[in-house]
């Protein structure tokens, strides 16, 4: 219960700070959610994030891509991230809700086997030299995953 409350508080603060910095700026987002077991909410979380950015923060619908479950393949995610990091966008947001592993560190995409999972190296190379982006990962071992980014 306490973790859920802290997670919600962090998410609210994150959105408030993000929206304050996004005023009059160009931006794009990719929201990914992958359910692997019945009753999971990962895909719904990605759709909720997309809808919040569009309906509450006023982001342009064309600039917020959402990939869920089987459509959230590693290739689709790579393509979406690389499209948001072109220089016409000042800020980029990447939201990923899925399962994570710690050894080796990776998060799941919508296609198995694990060689289609996403590593910290993958994300780093897909964002390339783009300077202004925010990565939000809702998965087990996400803290270790983020710490692996250099």
mmCIF file of N, CA and C in Angstrom:
data_model
loop_
_atom_site.group_PDB
_atom_site.id
_atom_site.type_symbol
_atom_site.label_atom_id
_atom_site.label_comp_id
_atom_site.label_asym_id
_atom_site.label_seq_id
_atom_site.Cartn_x
_atom_site.Cartn_y
_atom_site.Cartn_z
ATOM 1 N N UNK A 1 0.819 -1.194 0.000
ATOM 2 C CA UNK A 1 0.000 0.000 0.000
ATOM 3 C C UNK A 1 0.862 1.257 0.000
ATOM 4 N N UNK A 2 1.878 1.298 0.880
ATOM 5 C CA UNK A 2 2.729 2.473 0.951
ATOM 6 C C UNK A 2 3.462 2.744 -0.342
ATOM 7 N N UNK A 3 3.885 1.662 -1.027
ATOM 8 C CA UNK A 3 4.560 1.806 -2.314
ATOM 9 C C UNK A 3 3.645 2.391 -3.364
ATOM 10 N N UNK A 4 2.365 1.983 -3.337
ATOM 11 C CA UNK A 4 1.395 2.519 -4.296
ATOM 12 C C UNK A 4 1.184 4.010 -4.084
ATOM 13 N N UNK A 5 1.112 4.429 -2.836
ATOM 14 C CA UNK A 5 0.918 5.853 -2.536
ATOM 15 C C UNK A 5 2.132 6.651 -2.992
ATOM 16 N N UNK A 6 3.324 6.147 -2.691
ATOM 17 C CA UNK A 6 4.536 6.851 -3.115
ATOM 18 C C UNK A 6 4.626 6.910 -4.633
ATOM 19 N N UNK A 7 4.228 5.835 -5.280
ATOM 20 C CA UNK A 7 4.248 5.794 -6.739
ATOM 21 C C UNK A 7 3.313 6.858 -7.311
ATOM 22 N N UNK A 8 2.128 6.979 -6.729
ATOM 23 C CA UNK A 8 1.157 7.978 -7.202
ATOM 24 C C UNK A 8 1.647 9.402 -6.936
ATOM 25 N N UNK A 9 2.226 9.625 -5.766
ATOM 26 C CA UNK A 9 2.761 10.952 -5.446
ATOM 27 C C UNK A 9 3.876 11.306 -6.421
ATOM 28 N N UNK A 10 4.781 10.366 -6.675
ATOM 29 C CA UNK A 10 5.866 10.612 -7.623
ATOM 30 C C UNK A 10 5.312 10.933 -9.001
ATOM 31 N N UNK A 11 4.310 10.163 -9.426
ATOM 32 C CA UNK A 11 3.729 10.372 -10.757
ATOM 33 C C UNK A 11 3.095 11.762 -10.852
ATOM 34 N N UNK A 12 2.385 12.182 -9.826
ATOM 35 C CA UNK A 12 1.763 13.510 -9.833
ATOM 36 C C UNK A 12 2.832 14.590 -9.907
ATOM 37 N N UNK A 13 3.865 14.479 -9.080
ATOM 38 C CA UNK A 13 4.948 15.466 -9.109
ATOM 39 C C UNK A 13 5.651 15.471 -10.456
ATOM 40 N N UNK A 14 5.872 14.294 -11.000
ATOM 41 C CA UNK A 14 6.509 14.172 -12.310
ATOM 42 C C UNK A 14 5.699 14.912 -13.373
ATOM 43 N N UNK A 15 4.402 14.670 -13.416
ATOM 44 C CA UNK A 15 3.542 15.301 -14.425
ATOM 45 C C UNK A 15 3.490 16.811 -14.225
ATOM 46 N N UNK A 16 3.397 17.266 -12.991
ATOM 47 C CA UNK A 16 3.356 18.708 -12.728
ATOM 48 C C UNK A 16 4.646 19.372 -13.199
ATOM 49 N N UNK A 17 5.781 18.790 -12.833
ATOM 50 C CA UNK A 17 7.062 19.363 -13.255
ATOM 51 C C UNK A 17 7.238 19.290 -14.762
ATOM 52 N N UNK A 18 6.837 18.187 -15.344
ATOM 53 C CA UNK A 18 6.961 18.027 -16.789
ATOM 54 C C UNK A 18 6.092 19.036 -17.522
ATOM 55 N N UNK A 19 4.856 19.212 -17.070
ATOM 56 C CA UNK A 19 3.965 20.150 -17.756
ATOM 57 C C UNK A 19 4.462 21.583 -17.617
ATOM 58 N N UNK A 20 5.087 21.901 -16.495
ATOM 59 C CA UNK A 20 5.611 23.257 -16.310
ATOM 60 C C UNK A 20 6.756 23.543 -17.271
ATOM 61 N N UNK A 21 7.570 22.539 -17.550
ATOM 62 C CA UNK A 21 8.704 22.757 -18.452
ATOM 63 C C UNK A 21 8.314 22.675 -19.914
ATOM 64 N N UNK A 22 7.134 22.147 -20.194
ATOM 65 C CA UNK A 22 6.724 21.947 -21.577
ATOM 66 C C UNK A 22 5.953 23.126 -22.167
ATOM 67 N N UNK A 23 5.677 24.143 -21.398
ATOM 68 C CA UNK A 23 4.916 25.273 -21.911
ATOM 69 C C UNK A 23 5.603 25.872 -23.126
ATOM 70 N N UNK A 24 4.840 26.011 -24.196
ATOM 71 C CA UNK A 24 5.307 26.658 -25.432
ATOM 72 C C UNK A 24 6.518 25.958 -26.041
ATOM 73 N N UNK A 25 6.674 24.682 -25.770
ATOM 74 C CA UNK A 25 7.775 23.921 -26.339
ATOM 75 C C UNK A 25 7.205 22.845 -27.251
ATOM 76 N N UNK A 26 7.988 22.387 -28.184
ATOM 77 C CA UNK A 26 7.558 21.258 -28.995
ATOM 78 C C UNK A 26 8.008 19.973 -28.310
ATOM 79 N N UNK A 27 7.204 18.941 -28.429
ATOM 80 C CA UNK A 27 7.474 17.711 -27.716
ATOM 81 C C UNK A 27 6.788 16.546 -28.404
ATOM 82 N N UNK A 28 7.233 15.343 -28.036
ATOM 83 C CA UNK A 28 6.603 14.127 -28.519
ATOM 84 C C UNK A 28 6.793 13.044 -27.473
ATOM 85 N N UNK A 29 5.854 12.107 -27.425
ATOM 86 C CA UNK A 29 5.920 11.038 -26.435
ATOM 87 C C UNK A 29 5.640 9.688 -27.073
ATOM 88 N N UNK A 30 6.252 8.668 -26.478
ATOM 89 C CA UNK A 30 5.949 7.279 -26.810
ATOM 90 C C UNK A 30 5.561 6.600 -25.502
ATOM 91 N N UNK A 31 4.362 6.034 -25.475
ATOM 92 C CA UNK A 31 3.863 5.318 -24.302
ATOM 93 C C UNK A 31 3.724 3.842 -24.661
ATOM 94 N N UNK A 32 4.342 2.985 -23.869
ATOM 95 C CA UNK A 32 4.352 1.546 -24.140
ATOM 96 C C UNK A 32 3.811 0.808 -22.921
ATOM 97 N N UNK A 33 2.949 -0.167 -23.163
ATOM 98 C CA UNK A 33 2.432 -1.012 -22.092
ATOM 99 C C UNK A 33 2.270 -2.438 -22.573
ATOM 100 N N UNK A 34 2.823 -3.388 -21.817
ATOM 101 C CA UNK A 34 2.769 -4.796 -22.221
ATOM 102 C C UNK A 34 2.276 -5.648 -21.053
ATOM 103 N N UNK A 35 1.109 -6.266 -21.226
ATOM 104 C CA UNK A 35 0.578 -7.219 -20.251
ATOM 105 C C UNK A 35 1.058 -8.613 -20.634
ATOM 106 N N UNK A 36 1.596 -9.345 -19.662
ATOM 107 C CA UNK A 36 1.962 -10.738 -19.930
ATOM 108 C C UNK A 36 1.083 -11.707 -19.180
ATOM 109 N N UNK A 37 0.361 -11.245 -18.198
ATOM 110 C CA UNK A 37 -0.545 -12.102 -17.436
ATOM 111 C C UNK A 37 -1.919 -11.450 -17.380
ATOM 112 N N UNK A 38 -2.947 -12.283 -17.285
ATOM 113 C CA UNK A 38 -4.312 -11.781 -17.191
ATOM 114 C C UNK A 38 -4.458 -10.934 -15.929
ATOM 115 N N UNK A 39 -5.168 -9.852 -16.051
ATOM 116 C CA UNK A 39 -5.402 -8.976 -14.911
ATOM 117 C C UNK A 39 -4.354 -7.900 -14.714
ATOM 118 N N UNK A 40 -3.334 -7.868 -15.538
ATOM 119 C CA UNK A 40 -2.325 -6.814 -15.423
ATOM 120 C C UNK A 40 -2.852 -5.518 -16.027
ATOM 121 N N UNK A 41 -2.272 -4.419 -15.610
ATOM 122 C CA UNK A 41 -2.721 -3.103 -16.062
ATOM 123 C C UNK A 41 -1.681 -2.341 -16.861
ATOM 124 N N UNK A 42 -0.627 -2.985 -17.297
ATOM 125 C CA UNK A 42 0.455 -2.275 -17.980
ATOM 126 C C UNK A 42 -0.028 -1.575 -19.248
ATOM 127 N N UNK A 43 -0.784 -2.274 -20.085
ATOM 128 C CA UNK A 43 -1.293 -1.659 -21.318
ATOM 129 C C UNK A 43 -2.240 -0.516 -20.984
ATOM 130 N N UNK A 44 -3.096 -0.724 -19.985
ATOM 131 C CA UNK A 44 -4.025 0.335 -19.570
ATOM 132 C C UNK A 44 -3.268 1.544 -19.033
ATOM 133 N N UNK A 45 -2.155 1.317 -18.333
ATOM 134 C CA UNK A 45 -1.345 2.433 -17.823
ATOM 135 C C UNK A 45 -0.774 3.266 -18.968
ATOM 136 N N UNK A 46 -0.324 2.606 -20.024
ATOM 137 C CA UNK A 46 0.219 3.337 -21.179
ATOM 138 C C UNK A 46 -0.872 4.166 -21.851
ATOM 139 N N UNK A 47 -2.054 3.592 -21.999
ATOM 140 C CA UNK A 47 -3.174 4.324 -22.603
ATOM 141 C C UNK A 47 -3.593 5.484 -21.706
ATOM 142 N N UNK A 48 -3.601 5.261 -20.396
ATOM 143 C CA UNK A 48 -3.943 6.330 -19.449
ATOM 144 C C UNK A 48 -2.945 7.477 -19.546
ATOM 145 N N UNK A 49 -1.649 7.155 -19.629
ATOM 146 C CA UNK A 49 -0.629 8.199 -19.770
ATOM 147 C C UNK A 49 -0.847 8.976 -21.060
ATOM 148 N N UNK A 50 -1.084 8.274 -22.162
ATOM 149 C CA UNK A 50 -1.344 8.924 -23.452
ATOM 150 C C UNK A 50 -2.540 9.865 -23.341
ATOM 151 N N UNK A 51 -3.639 9.369 -22.786
ATOM 152 C CA UNK A 51 -4.845 10.185 -22.667
ATOM 153 C C UNK A 51 -4.632 11.388 -21.756
ATOM 154 N N UNK A 52 -3.854 11.211 -20.689
ATOM 155 C CA UNK A 52 -3.570 12.327 -19.785
ATOM 156 C C UNK A 52 -2.772 13.416 -20.504
ATOM 157 N N UNK A 53 -1.758 13.017 -21.239
ATOM 158 C CA UNK A 53 -0.943 13.997 -21.963
ATOM 159 C C UNK A 53 -1.784 14.781 -22.966
ATOM 160 N N UNK A 54 -2.688 14.096 -23.646
ATOM 161 C CA UNK A 54 -3.513 14.741 -24.676
ATOM 162 C C UNK A 54 -4.665 15.528 -24.060
ATOM 163 N N UNK A 55 -5.450 14.883 -23.200
ATOM 164 C CA UNK A 55 -6.693 15.481 -22.707
ATOM 165 C C UNK A 55 -6.514 16.451 -21.550
ATOM 166 N N UNK A 56 -5.526 16.229 -20.722
ATOM 167 C CA UNK A 56 -5.330 17.095 -19.552
ATOM 168 C C UNK A 56 -4.228 18.129 -19.752
ATOM 169 N N UNK A 57 -3.155 17.737 -20.437
ATOM 170 C CA UNK A 57 -2.037 18.664 -20.617
ATOM 171 C C UNK A 57 -2.048 19.350 -21.972
ATOM 172 N N UNK A 58 -2.934 18.919 -22.860
ATOM 173 C CA UNK A 58 -3.083 19.590 -24.145
ATOM 174 C C UNK A 58 -2.031 19.250 -25.181
ATOM 175 N N UNK A 59 -1.355 18.111 -25.028
ATOM 176 C CA UNK A 59 -0.363 17.723 -26.023
ATOM 177 C C UNK A 59 -1.081 17.363 -27.324
ATOM 178 N N UNK A 60 -0.461 17.615 -28.440
ATOM 179 C CA UNK A 60 -1.015 17.290 -29.750
ATOM 180 C C UNK A 60 -1.112 15.769 -29.900
ATOM 181 N N UNK A 61 -2.298 15.285 -30.247
ATOM 182 C CA UNK A 61 -2.532 13.846 -30.374
ATOM 183 C C UNK A 61 -1.575 13.183 -31.365
ATOM 184 N N UNK A 62 -1.204 13.901 -32.402
ATOM 185 C CA UNK A 62 -0.279 13.352 -33.398
ATOM 186 C C UNK A 62 1.131 13.161 -32.853
ATOM 187 N N UNK A 63 1.434 13.803 -31.734
ATOM 188 C CA UNK A 63 2.769 13.728 -31.148
ATOM 189 C C UNK A 63 2.864 12.747 -29.987
ATOM 190 N N UNK A 64 1.795 11.982 -29.738
ATOM 191 C CA UNK A 64 1.802 11.017 -28.641
ATOM 192 C C UNK A 64 1.452 9.642 -29.210
ATOM 193 N N UNK A 65 2.464 8.810 -29.329
ATOM 194 C CA UNK A 65 2.271 7.462 -29.865
ATOM 195 C C UNK A 65 2.104 6.479 -28.717
ATOM 196 N N UNK A 66 1.224 5.508 -28.897
ATOM 197 C CA UNK A 66 0.984 4.503 -27.865
ATOM 198 C C UNK A 66 1.035 3.113 -28.490
ATOM 199 N N UNK A 67 1.901 2.274 -27.961
ATOM 200 C CA UNK A 67 2.040 0.891 -28.416
ATOM 201 C C UNK A 67 1.731 -0.024 -27.236
ATOM 202 N N UNK A 68 0.820 -0.988 -27.442
ATOM 203 C CA UNK A 68 0.467 -1.889 -26.351
ATOM 204 C C UNK A 68 0.521 -3.344 -26.797
ATOM 205 N N UNK A 69 0.803 -4.188 -25.830
ATOM 206 C CA UNK A 69 0.807 -5.643 -25.986
ATOM 207 C C UNK A 69 1.528 -6.092 -27.247
ATOM 208 N N UNK A 70 0.897 -6.850 -28.122
ATOM 209 C CA UNK A 70 1.558 -7.409 -29.299
ATOM 210 C C UNK A 70 2.061 -6.381 -30.287
ATOM 211 N N UNK A 71 1.484 -5.165 -30.269
ATOM 212 C CA UNK A 71 1.951 -4.098 -31.160
ATOM 213 C C UNK A 71 3.222 -3.427 -30.648
ATOM 214 N N UNK A 72 3.551 -3.663 -29.390
ATOM 215 C CA UNK A 72 4.720 -3.027 -28.775
ATOM 216 C C UNK A 72 5.959 -3.893 -28.973
ATOM 217 N N UNK A 73 6.250 -4.221 -30.217
ATOM 218 C CA UNK A 73 7.431 -5.034 -30.508
ATOM 219 C C UNK A 73 8.693 -4.196 -30.325
ATOM 220 N N UNK A 74 9.802 -4.870 -30.197
ATOM 221 C CA UNK A 74 11.074 -4.156 -30.046
ATOM 222 C C UNK A 74 11.327 -3.249 -31.248
ATOM 223 N N UNK A 75 11.036 -3.739 -32.444
ATOM 224 C CA UNK A 75 11.247 -2.934 -33.654
ATOM 225 C C UNK A 75 10.324 -1.719 -33.668
ATOM 226 N N UNK A 76 9.054 -1.899 -33.269
ATOM 227 C CA UNK A 76 8.111 -0.772 -33.241
ATOM 228 C C UNK A 76 8.536 0.277 -32.217
ATOM 229 N N UNK A 77 9.017 -0.177 -31.063
ATOM 230 C CA UNK A 77 9.461 0.754 -30.022
ATOM 231 C C UNK A 77 10.703 1.511 -30.484
ATOM 232 N N UNK A 78 11.653 0.798 -31.057
ATOM 233 C CA UNK A 78 12.858 1.455 -31.580
ATOM 234 C C UNK A 78 12.489 2.511 -32.618
ATOM 235 N N UNK A 79 11.628 2.162 -33.536
ATOM 236 C CA UNK A 79 11.212 3.094 -34.582
ATOM 237 C C UNK A 79 10.522 4.321 -33.995
ATOM 238 N N UNK A 80 9.651 4.102 -33.020
ATOM 239 C CA UNK A 80 8.938 5.220 -32.394
ATOM 240 C C UNK A 80 9.897 6.148 -31.657
ATOM 241 N N UNK A 81 10.843 5.577 -30.909
ATOM 242 C CA UNK A 81 11.807 6.406 -30.172
ATOM 243 C C UNK A 81 12.684 7.184 -31.143
ATOM 244 N N UNK A 82 13.174 6.521 -32.163
ATOM 245 C CA UNK A 82 14.033 7.229 -33.114
ATOM 246 C C UNK A 82 13.273 8.341 -33.835
ATOM 247 N N UNK A 83 11.966 8.168 -34.030
ATOM 248 C CA UNK A 83 11.187 9.229 -34.681
ATOM 249 C C UNK A 83 10.975 10.428 -33.764
ATOM 250 N N UNK A 84 10.973 10.205 -32.437
ATOM 251 C CA UNK A 84 10.755 11.345 -31.543
ATOM 252 C C UNK A 84 12.032 12.110 -31.244
ATOM 253 N N UNK A 85 13.173 11.548 -31.577
ATOM 254 C CA UNK A 85 14.425 12.221 -31.236
ATOM 255 C C UNK A 85 14.987 13.060 -32.371
ATOM 256 N N UNK A 86 14.212 13.200 -33.450
ATOM 257 C CA UNK A 86 14.725 14.099 -34.484
ATOM 258 C C UNK A 86 14.682 15.527 -33.940
ATOM 259 N N UNK A 87 15.421 16.406 -34.523
ATOM 260 C CA UNK A 87 15.655 17.727 -33.936
ATOM 261 C C UNK A 87 14.458 18.662 -33.920
ATOM 262 N N UNK A 88 13.360 18.304 -34.577
ATOM 263 C CA UNK A 88 12.218 19.205 -34.552
ATOM 264 C C UNK A 88 11.499 19.199 -33.202
ATOM 265 N N UNK A 89 11.806 18.238 -32.335
ATOM 266 C CA UNK A 89 11.173 18.176 -31.022
ATOM 267 C C UNK A 89 12.184 18.573 -29.957
ATOM 268 N N UNK A 90 11.802 19.547 -29.146
ATOM 269 C CA UNK A 90 12.689 19.980 -28.078
ATOM 270 C C UNK A 90 12.732 18.980 -26.927
ATOM 271 N N UNK A 91 11.583 18.375 -26.619
ATOM 272 C CA UNK A 91 11.483 17.467 -25.481
ATOM 273 C C UNK A 91 10.852 16.154 -25.907
ATOM 274 N N UNK A 92 11.347 15.070 -25.337
ATOM 275 C CA UNK A 92 10.821 13.741 -25.635
ATOM 276 C C UNK A 92 10.513 13.021 -24.323
ATOM 277 N N UNK A 93 9.392 12.324 -24.299
ATOM 278 C CA UNK A 93 8.991 11.531 -23.144
ATOM 279 C C UNK A 93 8.841 10.083 -23.584
ATOM 280 N N UNK A 94 9.398 9.159 -22.797
ATOM 281 C CA UNK A 94 9.213 7.732 -23.049
ATOM 282 C C UNK A 94 8.667 7.107 -21.780
ATOM 283 N N UNK A 95 7.491 6.500 -21.878
ATOM 284 C CA UNK A 95 6.842 5.815 -20.758
ATOM 285 C C UNK A 95 6.733 4.339 -21.110
ATOM 286 N N UNK A 96 7.186 3.466 -20.211
ATOM 287 C CA UNK A 96 7.153 2.026 -20.478
ATOM 288 C C UNK A 96 6.669 1.289 -19.231
ATOM 289 N N UNK A 97 5.522 0.607 -19.347
ATOM 290 C CA UNK A 97 4.993 -0.233 -18.270
ATOM 291 C C UNK A 97 5.010 -1.679 -18.756
ATOM 292 N N UNK A 98 5.753 -2.527 -18.045
ATOM 293 C CA UNK A 98 5.898 -3.919 -18.469
ATOM 294 C C UNK A 98 6.566 -4.698 -17.344
ATOM 295 N N UNK A 99 7.154 -5.823 -17.686
ATOM 296 C CA UNK A 99 7.940 -6.612 -16.740
ATOM 297 C C UNK A 99 9.411 -6.302 -16.936
ATOM 298 N N UNK A 100 10.170 -6.409 -15.845
ATOM 299 C CA UNK A 100 11.602 -6.179 -15.924
ATOM 300 C C UNK A 100 12.375 -7.292 -15.241
ATOM 301 N N UNK A 101 13.607 -7.466 -15.654
ATOM 302 C CA UNK A 101 14.511 -8.447 -15.060
ATOM 303 C C UNK A 101 15.797 -7.745 -14.660
ATOM 304 N N UNK A 102 16.507 -8.371 -13.692
ATOM 305 C CA UNK A 102 17.707 -7.709 -13.189
ATOM 306 C C UNK A 102 19.010 -8.321 -13.686
ATOM 307 N N UNK A 103 19.018 -9.535 -14.197
ATOM 308 C CA UNK A 103 20.276 -10.131 -14.615
ATOM 309 C C UNK A 103 20.059 -11.022 -15.825
ATOM 310 N N UNK A 104 20.291 -10.578 -17.015
ATOM 311 C CA UNK A 104 20.719 -9.215 -17.348
ATOM 312 C C UNK A 104 19.550 -8.242 -17.242
ATOM 313 N N UNK A 105 19.877 -6.970 -17.152
ATOM 314 C CA UNK A 105 18.842 -5.946 -17.000
ATOM 315 C C UNK A 105 18.125 -5.729 -18.322
ATOM 316 N N UNK A 106 16.810 -5.887 -18.288
ATOM 317 C CA UNK A 106 16.017 -5.569 -19.466
ATOM 318 C C UNK A 106 14.549 -5.447 -19.101
ATOM 319 N N UNK A 107 13.790 -4.819 -19.997
ATOM 320 C CA UNK A 107 12.345 -4.729 -19.875
ATOM 321 C C UNK A 107 11.742 -5.409 -21.098
ATOM 322 N N UNK A 108 10.562 -5.980 -20.914
ATOM 323 C CA UNK A 108 9.943 -6.744 -21.989
ATOM 324 C C UNK A 108 9.247 -5.864 -23.009
ATOM 325 N N UNK A 109 9.369 -6.285 -24.240
ATOM 326 C CA UNK A 109 8.564 -5.707 -25.314
ATOM 327 C C UNK A 109 7.383 -6.648 -25.533
ATOM 328 N N UNK A 110 6.598 -6.390 -26.549
ATOM 329 C CA UNK A 110 5.418 -7.202 -26.799
ATOM 330 C C UNK A 110 5.687 -8.456 -27.594
ATOM 331 N N UNK A 111 6.942 -8.776 -27.832
ATOM 332 C CA UNK A 111 7.250 -10.016 -28.541
ATOM 333 C C UNK A 111 8.393 -10.750 -27.848
ATOM 334 N N UNK A 112 8.155 -12.003 -27.552
ATOM 335 C CA UNK A 112 9.181 -12.848 -26.952
ATOM 336 C C UNK A 112 9.861 -13.624 -28.071
ATOM 337 N N UNK A 113 11.013 -14.168 -27.901
ATOM 338 C CA UNK A 113 11.758 -14.464 -26.695
ATOM 339 C C UNK A 113 12.526 -13.262 -26.160
ATOM 340 N N UNK A 114 13.335 -13.533 -25.144
ATOM 341 C CA UNK A 114 14.012 -12.437 -24.450
ATOM 342 C C UNK A 114 14.990 -11.670 -25.333
ATOM 343 N N UNK A 115 15.406 -12.221 -26.471
ATOM 344 C CA UNK A 115 16.298 -11.434 -27.329
ATOM 345 C C UNK A 115 15.547 -10.278 -27.988
ATOM 346 N N UNK A 116 14.244 -10.211 -27.804
ATOM 347 C CA UNK A 116 13.454 -9.067 -28.251
ATOM 348 C C UNK A 116 13.158 -8.106 -27.107
ATOM 349 N N UNK A 117 13.768 -8.342 -25.952
ATOM 350 C CA UNK A 117 13.593 -7.432 -24.827
ATOM 351 C C UNK A 117 14.457 -6.189 -25.043
ATOM 352 N N UNK A 118 14.266 -5.210 -24.174
ATOM 353 C CA UNK A 118 14.941 -3.921 -24.338
ATOM 354 C C UNK A 118 15.935 -3.728 -23.197
ATOM 355 N N UNK A 119 17.170 -3.486 -23.537
ATOM 356 C CA UNK A 119 18.226 -3.281 -22.545
ATOM 357 C C UNK A 119 18.467 -1.786 -22.358
ATOM 358 N N UNK A 120 19.157 -1.420 -21.271
ATOM 359 C CA UNK A 120 19.548 -0.018 -21.120
ATOM 360 C C UNK A 120 20.359 0.470 -22.323
ATOM 361 N N UNK A 121 21.230 -0.388 -22.843
ATOM 362 C CA UNK A 121 22.021 -0.017 -24.017
ATOM 363 C C UNK A 121 21.121 0.308 -25.205
ATOM 364 N N UNK A 122 20.068 -0.514 -25.422
ATOM 365 C CA UNK A 122 19.139 -0.243 -26.523
ATOM 366 C C UNK A 122 18.550 1.152 -26.400
ATOM 367 N N UNK A 123 17.996 1.465 -25.225
ATOM 368 C CA UNK A 123 17.375 2.787 -25.046
ATOM 369 C C UNK A 123 18.376 3.900 -25.282
ATOM 370 N N UNK A 124 19.555 3.740 -24.721
ATOM 371 C CA UNK A 124 20.578 4.772 -24.870
ATOM 372 C C UNK A 124 20.954 4.975 -26.333
ATOM 373 N N UNK A 125 21.100 3.903 -27.063
ATOM 374 C CA UNK A 125 21.471 4.052 -28.474
ATOM 375 C C UNK A 125 20.313 4.611 -29.297
ATOM 376 N N UNK A 126 19.068 4.268 -28.964
ATOM 377 C CA UNK A 126 17.923 4.781 -29.710
ATOM 378 C C UNK A 126 17.736 6.276 -29.486
ATOM 379 N N UNK A 127 17.995 6.749 -28.266
ATOM 380 C CA UNK A 127 17.893 8.185 -28.007
ATOM 381 C C UNK A 127 19.094 8.931 -28.568
ATOM 382 N N UNK A 128 20.192 8.227 -28.781
ATOM 383 C CA UNK A 128 21.361 8.821 -29.417
ATOM 384 C C UNK A 128 21.877 10.030 -28.668
ATOM 385 N N UNK A 129 22.159 11.079 -29.393
ATOM 386 C CA UNK A 129 22.735 12.282 -28.787
ATOM 387 C C UNK A 129 21.673 13.297 -28.385
ATOM 388 N N UNK A 130 20.396 12.923 -28.508
ATOM 389 C CA UNK A 130 19.332 13.859 -28.121
ATOM 390 C C UNK A 130 19.497 14.218 -26.644
ATOM 391 N N UNK A 131 19.417 15.492 -26.324
ATOM 392 C CA UNK A 131 19.744 15.971 -24.984
ATOM 393 C C UNK A 131 18.564 16.059 -24.020
ATOM 394 N N UNK A 132 17.361 16.305 -24.524
ATOM 395 C CA UNK A 132 16.237 16.594 -23.625
ATOM 396 C C UNK A 132 15.168 15.518 -23.734
ATOM 397 N N UNK A 133 15.291 14.520 -22.875
ATOM 398 C CA UNK A 133 14.279 13.476 -22.853
ATOM 399 C C UNK A 133 14.091 12.979 -21.425
ATOM 400 N N UNK A 134 12.928 12.411 -21.187
ATOM 401 C CA UNK A 134 12.591 11.859 -19.884
ATOM 402 C C UNK A 134 12.129 10.425 -20.099
ATOM 403 N N UNK A 135 12.704 9.506 -19.357
ATOM 404 C CA UNK A 135 12.327 8.100 -19.437
ATOM 405 C C UNK A 135 11.649 7.726 -18.127
ATOM 406 N N UNK A 136 10.443 7.182 -18.232
ATOM 407 C CA UNK A 136 9.692 6.739 -17.061
ATOM 408 C C UNK A 136 9.379 5.259 -17.245
ATOM 409 N N UNK A 137 9.949 4.409 -16.394
ATOM 410 C CA UNK A 137 9.759 2.967 -16.513
ATOM 411 C C UNK A 137 9.036 2.447 -15.275
ATOM 412 N N UNK A 138 7.910 1.779 -15.516
ATOM 413 C CA UNK A 138 7.117 1.157 -14.462
ATOM 414 C C UNK A 138 7.251 -0.357 -14.632
ATOM 415 N N UNK A 139 8.295 -0.919 -14.029
ATOM 416 C CA UNK A 139 8.567 -2.354 -14.136
ATOM 417 C C UNK A 139 9.436 -2.773 -12.956
ATOM 418 N N UNK A 140 9.408 -4.049 -12.650
ATOM 419 C CA UNK A 140 10.318 -4.558 -11.631
ATOM 420 C C UNK A 140 11.756 -4.262 -12.053
ATOM 421 N N UNK A 141 12.577 -3.929 -11.078
ATOM 422 C CA UNK A 141 13.998 -3.644 -11.284
ATOM 423 C C UNK A 141 14.241 -2.397 -12.137
ATOM 424 N N UNK A 142 13.251 -1.511 -12.219
ATOM 425 C CA UNK A 142 13.418 -0.305 -13.036
ATOM 426 C C UNK A 142 14.508 0.610 -12.480
ATOM 427 N N UNK A 143 14.689 0.626 -11.174
ATOM 428 C CA UNK A 143 15.746 1.453 -10.598
ATOM 429 C C UNK A 143 17.118 1.009 -11.067
ATOM 430 N N UNK A 144 17.368 -0.290 -11.027
ATOM 431 C CA UNK A 144 18.636 -0.825 -11.532
ATOM 432 C C UNK A 144 18.778 -0.583 -13.022
ATOM 433 N N UNK A 145 17.668 -0.695 -13.747
ATOM 434 C CA UNK A 145 17.684 -0.473 -15.192
ATOM 435 C C UNK A 145 18.127 0.955 -15.494
ATOM 436 N N UNK A 146 17.509 1.924 -14.827
ATOM 437 C CA UNK A 146 17.835 3.337 -15.061
ATOM 438 C C UNK A 146 19.270 3.627 -14.655
ATOM 439 N N UNK A 147 19.726 3.043 -13.550
ATOM 440 C CA UNK A 147 21.109 3.267 -13.114
ATOM 441 C C UNK A 147 22.110 2.726 -14.125
ATOM 442 N N UNK A 148 21.684 1.781 -14.951
ATOM 443 C CA UNK A 148 22.576 1.221 -15.971
ATOM 444 C C UNK A 148 22.761 2.146 -17.157
ATOM 445 N N UNK A 149 21.899 3.148 -17.285
ATOM 446 C CA UNK A 149 22.065 4.122 -18.366
ATOM 447 C C UNK A 149 23.233 5.025 -18.015
ATOM 448 N N UNK A 150 24.103 5.294 -18.965
ATOM 449 C CA UNK A 150 25.252 6.154 -18.658
ATOM 450 C C UNK A 150 25.170 7.432 -19.444
#
